[in-house]
Amino acid sequence: NAGVTQTPKFQVLKTGQSMTLQCAQDMNHEYMSWYRQDPGMGLRLIHYSVGAGITDQGEVPNGYNVSRSTTEDFPLRLLSAAPSQTSVYFCASSLGLLASSGAGELFFGEGSRLTVL
Amino acid sequence: AQKVTQAQTEISVVEKEDVTLDCVYETRDTTYYLFWYKQPPSGELVFLIRRNSFDEQNEISGRYSWNFQKSTSSFNFTITASQVVDSAVYFCALSEMDSNYQLIWGAGTKLIIKP
């Protein structure tokens, strides 16, 4: 059972370039999310999805796009990379948002370290 | 104002000592959830515990215990007889209806256990 798989693990971009961080889960989880982790700031929510075809913005959505065409996949797109987007990105999934479906018990990927020059 | 405050940025103790990580939260909801996650040096975050606002019973799991006190809005985490493998960054988080049940994270406490 792979759990949550993120690719790539490391990426270096130049300012203005675009890229997609891939996230896939094989646990049939309805809820998926993207976080960024910066030193001293904990995790900040970028975008999330409560099911296929449904996405919503989190705390820091600017500069990022997401889509959820299948239950399994939730890619994060950087449209025009900026140095401020240098961070470690985590994809996470869970059964759902409600207490009855394991709300908050997130399963995380290993993270993707992105550097924008 | 921060909704989840972990005032201890870094704690260093010698192996076998007990250590408590503090977490103070702020919410207006009567129904909410509190969490602790562990991030070892490998980087992947691991769920440790979830508590709901109606259950103030302390929880014990092996060497780990959690003290939830609504009166002080705190959800502290204690490791008894610490081990080197406990070295990690520990995050406290809050989930509330006001925030559509998305997790609100504290800044984390880096715990260093010296042999």
PDB file of N, CA and C in Angstrom, chain A residues 2 24 28 55 67 75 90 105:
ATOM      1  N   ALA A   2       0.833   2.039  -1.095  1.00  0.00           N
ATOM      2  CA  ALA A   2       1.761   3.159  -1.239  1.00  0.00           C
ATOM      3  C   ALA A   2       1.368   4.346  -0.370  1.00  0.00           C
ATOM      4  N   ALA A  24      -0.640  11.601  -5.595  1.00  0.00           N
ATOM      5  CA  ALA A  24      -1.578  10.509  -5.816  1.00  0.00           C
ATOM      6  C   ALA A  24      -1.730   9.715  -4.525  1.00  0.00           C
ATOM      7  N   ASN A  28      -8.432   5.658  -1.408  1.00  0.00           N
ATOM      8  CA  ASN A  28      -9.809   6.044  -1.707  1.00  0.00           C
ATOM      9  C   ASN A  28     -10.303   7.168  -0.790  1.00  0.00           C
ATOM     10  N   THR A  55     -12.853  21.767  -5.684  1.00  0.00           N
ATOM     11  CA  THR A  55     -11.645  22.307  -5.071  1.00  0.00           C
ATOM     12  C   THR A  55     -11.974  23.632  -4.406  1.00  0.00           C
ATOM     13  N   SER A  67      -6.534  20.988  -9.543  1.00  0.00           N
ATOM     14  CA  SER A  67      -7.704  20.359 -10.151  1.00  0.00           C
ATOM     15  C   SER A  67      -7.851  18.980  -9.527  1.00  0.00           C
ATOM     16  N   PRO A  75      -3.059  17.271  -8.474  1.00  0.00           N
ATOM     17  CA  PRO A  75      -1.831  17.993  -8.827  1.00  0.00           C
ATOM     18  C   PRO A  75      -1.881  19.467  -8.439  1.00  0.00           C
ATOM     19  N   PHE A  90       3.772  19.772   0.879  1.00  0.00           N
ATOM     20  CA  PHE A  90       3.236  18.488   1.305  1.00  0.00           C
ATOM     21  C   PHE A  90       1.822  18.312   0.778  1.00  0.00           C
ATOM     22  N   GLU A 105      -7.324  13.492  10.576  1.00  0.00           N
ATOM     23  CA  GLU A 105      -6.296  12.451  10.608  1.00  0.00           C
ATOM     24  C   GLU A 105      -5.725  12.354   9.203  1.00  0.00           C
TER      25      GLU A 105
END
